[in-house]
GROMACS .gro file of C-alpha atoms in nm:
model
  391
    1MET     CA    1   3.229  -1.546   1.837
    2ASP     CA    2   2.868  -1.583   1.949
    3ARG     CA    3   2.609  -1.858   1.940
    4LEU     CA    4   2.296  -1.726   1.767
    5SER     CA    5   1.944  -1.752   1.903
    6ASN     CA    6   1.717  -1.720   1.600
    7THR     CA    7   1.353  -1.646   1.527
    8VAL     CA    8   1.135  -1.887   1.327
    9ARG     CA    9   0.870  -1.714   1.115
   10PRO     CA   10   0.532  -1.895   1.098
   11TYR     CA   11   0.422  -1.796   0.747
   12ALA     CA   12   0.121  -1.991   0.622
   13TRP     CA   13   0.312  -2.158   0.338
   14GLY     CA   14   0.571  -2.307   0.572
   15SER     CA   15   0.624  -2.677   0.636
   16THR     CA   16   0.507  -2.799   0.976
   17THR     CA   17   0.782  -3.061   0.999
   18ALA     CA   18   1.100  -2.975   0.802
   19ILE     CA   19   1.266  -2.727   1.039
   20PRO     CA   20   1.170  -2.923   1.355
   21ALA     CA   21   1.310  -3.240   1.197
   22LEU     CA   22   1.641  -3.065   1.123
   23LEU     CA   23   1.659  -2.925   1.476
   24GLY     CA   24   1.560  -3.257   1.631
   25ILE     CA   25   1.259  -3.114   1.814
   26ALA     CA   26   0.889  -3.199   1.815
   27PRO     CA   27   0.667  -3.013   1.564
   28THR     CA   28   0.420  -2.765   1.711
   29GLY     CA   29   0.158  -2.834   1.445
   30GLU     CA   30   0.196  -2.478   1.317
   31PRO     CA   31   0.383  -2.385   0.997
   32GLN     CA   32   0.751  -2.305   1.051
   33ALA     CA   33   0.855  -2.134   0.731
   34GLU     CA   34   1.184  -1.950   0.786
   35MET     CA   35   1.451  -1.930   1.053
   36TRP     CA   36   1.634  -1.597   1.024
   37MET     CA   37   2.004  -1.562   1.104
   38GLY     CA   38   2.148  -1.214   1.097
   39ALA     CA   39   2.073  -0.854   1.181
   40HIS     CA   40   1.747  -0.784   0.998
   41PRO     CA   41   1.553  -0.530   1.209
   42GLY     CA   42   1.235  -0.736   1.171
   43ALA     CA   43   1.375  -1.036   1.360
   44PRO     CA   44   1.742  -0.995   1.454
   45SER     CA   45   1.931  -1.290   1.598
   46ARG     CA   46   2.021  -1.260   1.965
   47ILE     CA   47   2.359  -1.315   2.125
   48THR     CA   48   2.503  -1.315   2.478
   49ARG     CA   49   2.800  -1.090   2.549
   50THR     CA   50   3.007  -1.051   2.865
   51THR     CA   51   3.014  -0.691   2.992
   52ALA     CA   52   3.136  -0.519   3.307
   53SER     CA   53   2.802  -0.600   3.470
   54GLY     CA   54   2.809  -0.967   3.368
   55GLU     CA   55   2.652  -1.162   3.082
   56THR     CA   56   2.398  -0.963   2.881
   57GLU     CA   57   2.165  -1.083   2.607
   58LEU     CA   58   2.123  -0.841   2.320
   59ALA     CA   59   2.016  -0.831   1.957
   60LEU     CA   60   2.289  -0.865   1.697
   61THR     CA   61   2.170  -0.530   1.559
   62GLU     CA   62   2.258  -0.369   1.893
   63ALA     CA   63   2.608  -0.517   1.897
   64ILE     CA   64   2.673  -0.390   1.544
   65GLU     CA   65   2.534  -0.043   1.619
   66ALA     CA   66   2.764  -0.017   1.923
   67ASP     CA   67   3.081  -0.094   1.722
   68PRO     CA   68   3.021  -0.119   1.345
   69GLU     CA   69   3.387  -0.139   1.237
   70GLY     CA   70   3.479  -0.379   1.516
   71GLU     CA   71   3.197  -0.617   1.423
   72LEU     CA   72   3.186  -0.580   1.044
   73GLY     CA   73   3.536  -0.465   0.952
   74THR     CA   74   3.640  -0.133   0.802
   75ALA     CA   75   3.599  -0.249   0.441
   76THR     CA   76   3.244  -0.379   0.491
   77VAL     CA   77   3.134  -0.056   0.661
   78ALA     CA   78   3.292   0.151   0.382
   79ARG     CA   79   3.104  -0.048   0.115
   80PHE     CA   80   2.766  -0.102   0.279
   81GLY     CA   81   2.743   0.127   0.579
   82PRO     CA   82   2.714   0.021   0.944
   83ARG     CA   83   2.492  -0.283   0.885
   84LEU     CA   84   2.528  -0.650   0.807
   85PRO     CA   85   2.454  -0.653   0.432
   86PHE     CA   86   2.311  -1.007   0.412
   87LEU     CA   87   2.048  -1.224   0.578
   88LEU     CA   88   2.082  -1.603   0.607
   89LYS     CA   89   1.779  -1.829   0.643
   90LEU     CA   90   1.659  -2.182   0.668
   91LEU     CA   91   1.357  -2.189   0.436
   92ALA     CA   92   1.102  -2.471   0.457
   93ALA     CA   93   0.826  -2.455   0.196
   94GLY     CA   94   0.527  -2.683   0.249
   95ALA     CA   95   0.315  -2.493  -0.005
   96PRO     CA   96   0.400  -2.253  -0.290
   97LEU     CA   97   0.523  -1.906  -0.200
   98SER     CA   98   0.401  -1.600  -0.388
   99LEU     CA   99   0.518  -1.551  -0.745
  100GLN     CA  100   0.755  -1.255  -0.716
  101VAL     CA  101   1.037  -1.046  -0.859
  102HIS     CA  102   1.297  -0.813  -0.709
  103PRO     CA  103   1.423  -0.475  -0.837
  104ASN     CA  104   1.783  -0.388  -0.918
  105LEU     CA  105   1.964  -0.132  -0.702
  106ASP     CA  106   1.879   0.172  -0.916
  107GLN     CA  107   1.513   0.071  -0.940
  108ALA     CA  108   1.494   0.019  -0.563
  109ARG     CA  109   1.647   0.358  -0.492
  110GLU     CA  110   1.417   0.535  -0.738
  111GLY     CA  111   1.105   0.353  -0.620
  112TYR     CA  112   1.181   0.411  -0.252
  113ALA     CA  113   1.250   0.781  -0.306
  114ASP     CA  114   0.929   0.820  -0.505
  115GLU     CA  115   0.709   0.659  -0.239
  116GLU     CA  116   0.882   0.857   0.035
  117ALA     CA  117   0.820   1.180  -0.158
  118ARG     CA  118   0.452   1.087  -0.201
  119GLY     CA  119   0.420   1.016   0.169
  120VAL     CA  120   0.320   0.650   0.135
  121PRO     CA  121   0.355   0.496   0.485
  122VAL     CA  122   0.627   0.231   0.486
  123ASP     CA  123   0.388  -0.016   0.650
  124ALA     CA  124   0.097   0.055   0.409
  125PRO     CA  125  -0.031  -0.263   0.238
  126HIS     CA  126  -0.002  -0.094  -0.103
  127ARG     CA  127   0.357   0.021  -0.042
  128THR     CA  128   0.594  -0.143  -0.294
  129TYR     CA  129   0.942  -0.035  -0.177
  130LYS     CA  130   1.019  -0.092   0.192
  131ASP     CA  131   1.381   0.024   0.158
  132ALA     CA  132   1.630   0.153  -0.099
  133ASN     CA  133   1.819  -0.172  -0.150
  134HIS     CA  134   1.807  -0.453  -0.404
  135LYS     CA  135   1.742  -0.815  -0.304
  136PRO     CA  136   1.942  -1.070  -0.502
  137GLU     CA  137   1.913  -1.412  -0.339
  138LEU     CA  138   2.038  -1.769  -0.358
  139ILE     CA  139   1.864  -2.086  -0.241
  140CYS     CA  140   2.064  -2.406  -0.181
  141ALA     CA  141   1.866  -2.728  -0.144
  142LEU     CA  142   1.906  -2.943   0.165
  143THR     CA  143   1.632  -3.179   0.045
  144PRO     CA  144   1.477  -3.223  -0.300
  145PHE     CA  145   1.347  -2.873  -0.371
  146ASP     CA  146   1.091  -2.759  -0.632
  147GLY     CA  147   1.058  -2.410  -0.768
  148LEU     CA  148   0.983  -2.182  -1.060
  149CYS     CA  149   1.259  -1.964  -1.202
  150GLY     CA  150   1.260  -1.733  -1.503
  151PHE     CA  151   1.051  -1.736  -1.818
  152ARG     CA  152   1.060  -2.039  -2.043
  153ARG     CA  153   1.029  -2.017  -2.420
  154PRO     CA  154   0.690  -1.871  -2.519
  155THR     CA  155   0.627  -2.168  -2.750
  156GLU     CA  156   0.682  -2.408  -2.460
  157ALA     CA  157   0.435  -2.214  -2.245
  158ALA     CA  158   0.189  -2.213  -2.537
  159ASP     CA  159   0.217  -2.591  -2.572
  160ALA     CA  160   0.155  -2.639  -2.198
  161MET     CA  161  -0.154  -2.416  -2.203
  162GLU     CA  162  -0.293  -2.561  -2.524
  163ALA     CA  163  -0.266  -2.916  -2.388
  164LEU     CA  164  -0.515  -2.824  -2.114
  165GLY     CA  165  -0.792  -2.789  -2.372
  166VAL     CA  166  -0.944  -2.480  -2.206
  167ASP     CA  167  -1.111  -2.253  -2.462
  168SER     CA  168  -1.057  -1.933  -2.265
  169LEU     CA  169  -0.680  -1.991  -2.276
  170LYS     CA  170  -0.669  -1.984  -2.656
  171PRO     CA  171  -0.604  -1.605  -2.679
  172TYR     CA  172  -0.296  -1.649  -2.458
  173VAL     CA  173  -0.177  -1.943  -2.667
  174ASP     CA  174  -0.215  -1.737  -2.985
  175LEU     CA  175  -0.028  -1.441  -2.836
  176LEU     CA  176   0.259  -1.663  -2.722
  177ARG     CA  177   0.300  -1.800  -3.074
  178ALA     CA  178   0.242  -1.482  -3.274
  179HIS     CA  179   0.482  -1.231  -3.125
  180PRO     CA  180   0.856  -1.191  -3.072
  181GLU     CA  181   0.966  -1.340  -2.742
  182GLU     CA  182   0.972  -1.029  -2.523
  183ALA     CA  183   0.644  -0.891  -2.658
  184ALA     CA  184   0.471  -1.227  -2.620
  185LEU     CA  185   0.568  -1.270  -2.256
  186ARG     CA  186   0.485  -0.910  -2.170
  187GLU     CA  187   0.143  -0.916  -2.339
  188VAL     CA  188   0.037  -1.246  -2.187
  189LEU     CA  189   0.144  -1.160  -1.831
  190THR     CA  190  -0.025  -0.820  -1.864
  191ALA     CA  191  -0.344  -0.980  -1.993
  192ILE     CA  192  -0.348  -1.237  -1.710
  193LEU     CA  193  -0.306  -0.974  -1.439
  194ALA     CA  194  -0.554  -0.731  -1.597
  195ALA     CA  195  -0.834  -0.982  -1.666
  196ASP     CA  196  -1.172  -0.972  -1.493
  197PRO     CA  197  -1.128  -1.156  -1.159
  198ALA     CA  198  -1.451  -1.357  -1.187
  199GLU     CA  199  -1.379  -1.471  -1.541
  200MET     CA  200  -1.020  -1.549  -1.450
  201ALA     CA  201  -1.131  -1.759  -1.152
  202ASP     CA  202  -1.339  -1.975  -1.384
  203THR     CA  203  -1.051  -2.013  -1.629
  204VAL     CA  204  -0.809  -2.107  -1.351
  205ALA     CA  205  -1.056  -2.364  -1.216
  206GLU     CA  206  -1.089  -2.527  -1.559
  207ALA     CA  207  -0.714  -2.520  -1.611
  208ALA     CA  208  -0.650  -2.672  -1.268
  209ALA     CA  209  -0.894  -2.957  -1.330
  210ALA     CA  210  -0.732  -3.029  -1.667
  211ALA     CA  211  -0.382  -3.017  -1.516
  212GLU     CA  212  -0.484  -3.267  -1.252
  213ARG     CA  213  -0.626  -3.502  -1.517
  214LEU     CA  214  -0.314  -3.477  -1.732
  215GLY     CA  215  -0.061  -3.513  -1.449
  216GLY     CA  216   0.303  -3.545  -1.553
  217ALA     CA  217   0.452  -3.208  -1.642
  218HIS     CA  218   0.121  -3.041  -1.552
  219ALA     CA  219   0.109  -3.181  -1.198
  220PRO     CA  220   0.294  -2.886  -1.036
  221TYR     CA  221   0.030  -2.642  -1.166
  222ALA     CA  222  -0.251  -2.856  -1.027
  223ARG     CA  223  -0.075  -2.847  -0.690
  224ILE     CA  224  -0.030  -2.470  -0.710
  225ALA     CA  225  -0.398  -2.425  -0.797
  226HIS     CA  226  -0.498  -2.641  -0.500
  227ASN     CA  227  -0.327  -2.391  -0.270
  228TYR     CA  228  -0.441  -2.081  -0.461
  229PRO     CA  229  -0.782  -2.160  -0.615
  230GLY     CA  230  -0.887  -1.904  -0.874
  231ASP     CA  231  -0.562  -1.706  -0.847
  232PRO     CA  232  -0.440  -1.577  -1.187
  233GLY     CA  233  -0.088  -1.650  -1.068
  234VAL     CA  234  -0.158  -2.016  -1.151
  235LEU     CA  235  -0.156  -1.920  -1.519
  236ALA     CA  236   0.138  -1.684  -1.477
  237ALA     CA  237   0.328  -1.978  -1.326
  238MET     CA  238   0.287  -2.168  -1.651
  239LEU     CA  239   0.505  -1.907  -1.820
  240LEU     CA  240   0.803  -2.002  -1.601
  241ASN     CA  241   1.062  -2.279  -1.591
  242TYR     CA  242   0.984  -2.557  -1.344
  243VAL     CA  243   1.301  -2.657  -1.159
  244GLN     CA  244   1.377  -2.954  -0.933
  245LEU     CA  245   1.694  -2.915  -0.726
  246GLN     CA  246   1.874  -3.203  -0.564
  247PRO     CA  247   2.052  -3.156  -0.228
  248GLY     CA  248   2.359  -2.936  -0.276
  249GLU     CA  249   2.226  -2.769  -0.592
  250ALA     CA  250   2.127  -2.403  -0.586
  251LEU     CA  251   1.949  -2.129  -0.776
  252PHE     CA  252   2.055  -1.766  -0.797
  253LEU     CA  253   1.772  -1.514  -0.841
  254GLY     CA  254   1.889  -1.182  -0.980
  255ALA     CA  255   1.693  -0.864  -1.041
  256GLY     CA  256   1.391  -0.887  -1.268
  257VAL     CA  257   1.368  -1.268  -1.267
  258PRO     CA  258   1.020  -1.396  -1.170
  259HIS     CA  259   1.029  -1.693  -0.936
  260ALA     CA  260   0.851  -1.890  -0.667
  261TYR     CA  261   0.954  -2.168  -0.431
  262LEU     CA  262   0.711  -2.459  -0.419
  263ASP     CA  263   0.832  -2.729  -0.183
  264GLY     CA  264   1.142  -2.834   0.011
  265LEU     CA  265   1.402  -2.729   0.268
  266GLY     CA  266   1.696  -2.509   0.181
  267VAL     CA  267   1.956  -2.259   0.298
  268GLU     CA  268   1.876  -1.915   0.158
  269ILE     CA  269   2.095  -1.607   0.156
  270MET     CA  270   2.000  -1.263   0.030
  271ALA     CA  271   2.089  -0.898   0.042
  272ASN     CA  272   1.930  -0.744   0.350
  273SER     CA  273   1.616  -0.597   0.191
  274ASP     CA  274   1.238  -0.638   0.199
  275ASN     CA  275   1.168  -0.527  -0.158
  276VAL     CA  276   0.933  -0.776  -0.324
  277LEU     CA  277   0.700  -0.713  -0.617
  278ARG     CA  278   0.437  -0.985  -0.636
  279CYS     CA  279   0.272  -1.111  -0.953
  280GLY     CA  280   0.040  -1.382  -0.826
  281LEU     CA  281  -0.024  -1.662  -0.577
  282THR     CA  282  -0.100  -1.412  -0.304
  283PRO     CA  283  -0.384  -1.208  -0.152
  284LYS     CA  284  -0.140  -0.917  -0.110
  285HIS     CA  285  -0.124  -0.603  -0.325
  286ILE     CA  286   0.005  -0.640  -0.681
  287ASP     CA  287   0.141  -0.317  -0.831
  288VAL     CA  288   0.095  -0.413  -1.196
  289PRO     CA  289   0.247  -0.101  -1.363
  290GLU     CA  290   0.560  -0.114  -1.144
  291LEU     CA  291   0.584  -0.490  -1.183
  292LEU     CA  292   0.583  -0.461  -1.562
  293ARG     CA  293   0.863  -0.203  -1.536
  294ILE     CA  294   1.077  -0.432  -1.321
  295VAL     CA  295   1.031  -0.774  -1.484
  296ARG     CA  296   1.289  -0.890  -1.738
  297PHE     CA  297   1.078  -1.029  -2.021
  298GLU     CA  298   1.323  -1.277  -2.167
  299ALA     CA  299   1.333  -1.654  -2.177
  300THR     CA  300   1.624  -1.795  -1.978
  301GLU     CA  301   1.754  -2.128  -1.861
  302PRO     CA  302   1.711  -2.177  -1.484
  303GLY     CA  303   2.089  -2.185  -1.430
  304VAL     CA  304   2.124  -2.450  -1.159
  305LEU     CA  305   2.443  -2.384  -0.957
  306ARG     CA  306   2.676  -2.644  -0.814
  307PRO     CA  307   2.952  -2.546  -0.574
  308GLU     CA  308   3.304  -2.489  -0.701
  309ALA     CA  309   3.561  -2.673  -0.490
  310ALA     CA  310   3.884  -2.516  -0.364
  311PRO     CA  311   4.192  -2.690  -0.216
  312SER     CA  312   4.098  -2.554   0.129
  313GLY     CA  313   3.789  -2.774   0.130
  314GLU     CA  314   3.563  -2.478   0.064
  315GLU     CA  315   3.283  -2.534  -0.189
  316ARG     CA  316   3.161  -2.192  -0.299
  317TYR     CA  317   2.842  -2.097  -0.480
  318GLU     CA  318   2.956  -1.825  -0.717
  319THR     CA  319   2.720  -1.528  -0.763
  320PRO     CA  320   2.765  -1.184  -0.924
  321VAL     CA  321   2.683  -0.981  -0.611
  322ASP     CA  322   2.891  -0.807  -0.343
  323GLU     CA  323   2.663  -0.830  -0.040
  324PHE     CA  324   2.709  -1.201   0.019
  325THR     CA  325   2.878  -1.524  -0.067
  326LEU     CA  326   2.775  -1.874   0.045
  327SER     CA  327   3.012  -2.167   0.091
  328ARG     CA  328   2.977  -2.525   0.213
  329TYR     CA  329   3.228  -2.737   0.405
  330THR     CA  330   3.203  -3.112   0.453
  331LEU     CA  331   3.407  -3.192   0.762
  332ALA     CA  332   3.544  -3.537   0.840
  333SER     CA  333   3.610  -3.679   1.184
  334GLY     CA  334   3.981  -3.677   1.272
  335ALA     CA  335   4.077  -3.434   0.996
  336ALA     CA  336   4.286  -3.127   1.070
  337PRO     CA  337   4.079  -2.820   1.167
  338THR     CA  338   3.966  -2.598   0.881
  339GLY     CA  339   4.063  -2.232   0.909
  340LEU     CA  340   3.775  -1.992   0.849
  341THR     CA  341   3.925  -1.661   0.962
  342ALA     CA  342   3.813  -1.375   0.735
  343PRO     CA  343   3.831  -0.993   0.729
  344THR     CA  344   3.453  -0.987   0.690
  345PRO     CA  345   3.169  -1.083   0.930
  346GLN     CA  346   3.050  -1.444   0.908
  347ILE     CA  347   2.754  -1.659   1.002
  348LEU     CA  348   2.828  -2.031   1.028
  349LEU     CA  349   2.538  -2.277   1.008
  350CYS     CA  350   2.555  -2.651   1.074
  351THR     CA  351   2.307  -2.854   0.868
  352ALA     CA  352   2.422  -3.211   0.941
  353GLY     CA  353   2.634  -3.399   1.192
  354SER     CA  354   2.819  -3.225   1.473
  355VAL     CA  355   3.081  -2.956   1.425
  356THR     CA  356   3.284  -2.733   1.651
  357VAL     CA  357   3.366  -2.373   1.560
  358GLY     CA  358   3.604  -2.219   1.807
  359GLU     CA  359   3.469  -2.329   2.143
  360LEU     CA  360   3.111  -2.366   2.024
  361ALA     CA  361   2.960  -2.707   1.946
  362LEU     CA  362   2.694  -2.685   1.676
  363GLY     CA  363   2.437  -2.945   1.579
  364PRO     CA  364   2.195  -2.935   1.284
  365GLY     CA  365   2.018  -2.602   1.258
  366GLU     CA  366   2.249  -2.428   1.506
  367SER     CA  367   2.455  -2.126   1.406
  368ALA     CA  368   2.725  -1.885   1.517
  369TYR     CA  369   2.822  -1.526   1.436
  370VAL     CA  370   3.192  -1.443   1.389
  371PRO     CA  371   3.297  -1.075   1.388
  372ALA     CA  372   3.532  -0.960   1.114
  373GLY     CA  373   3.892  -1.067   1.163
  374GLU     CA  374   3.827  -1.302   1.456
  375THR     CA  375   4.031  -1.621   1.440
  376VAL     CA  376   3.811  -1.928   1.394
  377GLU     CA  377   3.861  -2.293   1.302
  378ALA     CA  378   3.605  -2.566   1.234
  379ALA     CA  379   3.635  -2.937   1.310
  380GLY     CA  380   3.414  -3.241   1.359
  381ALA     CA  381   3.204  -3.457   1.129
  382GLY     CA  382   2.926  -3.275   0.950
  383THR     CA  383   2.820  -3.008   0.703
  384LEU     CA  384   2.883  -2.641   0.768
  385PHE     CA  385   2.762  -2.348   0.559
  386ARG     CA  386   2.949  -2.019   0.574
  387ALA     CA  387   2.779  -1.691   0.486
  388THR     CA  388   2.993  -1.380   0.455
  389VAL     CA  389   3.050  -1.069   0.245
  390ALA     CA  390   3.203  -1.119  -0.099
  391ALA     CA  391   3.570  -1.024  -0.113
   0.00000   0.00000   0.00000
């Protein structure tokens, strides 16, 4: 078992205070958006191991490469290869993230192979597929957490746009009311992304001013427009469900579901991939033809998840993926230790109180890596999240 030393990513949309407050340290004044826990090559966690030459600090990726089956277990390596198949994060949004969607596994493999065959550099700004993996993800709120998730009914989106009283939105309103559901959503999103940028900027400005005047259900779009003035993604956002999570509630984002996180602190887990197709609220490249191939144009309910309790004290967030599972434990002082031994690799994250895992004491924001099969128990008074591979 190893204490993790983790990297905090300073993306511009990050909160300047949420992660420092959890860690109990002073803010730097710079955004602190995500703290990564795992073996992603872009920012692997670091551990300290005792070797013949003494204590050595190394990246978790290096430890796994040196002994994949010893670290991950034979079953995990057989299913996913010699790599940790998930990435755990603390995510702190102080401003809206880009509106985005992720491919399914077949789409990722096809898209990656195509760009490789065409010789598109993997670090090119117009590259769409960074790897051949899918990226299902789950976000669990630690504080009240706002986001957008999945398309809402076209008639609901039409009502929201019509209420703004912006003449240039009328064609979108008419399309949303005149077509079958899938065709309506597809045509309107296509029209928004294909519109003349100058004309669209004017429309977005008018819509943002109207949303600010109206307030209420339109307030989130005014806030989005404040961060992304003139961005057509402001209008695309109006096609989606607005969701407010309370602490302990979660959202699962499967393939093809457009989404964006707006504000709040949460624990996020995802398959270890960088494949993101953006559809607004960003200055980055938007691959419209590929995006339209990937997006699932169907109205859905947001599907807020609450953990399912087990007699062991585990509260699990059930998802239909193999790469990861996320559980929560609420530990009470004086209670018998909770056994967490598993045949799969684990990352344990404390988010409140003080807990002990093995011989490691963890406070809020601190985490540990447990190799597959290693015996581990947790005790103390606090909240502990466990990330591992689905059985």
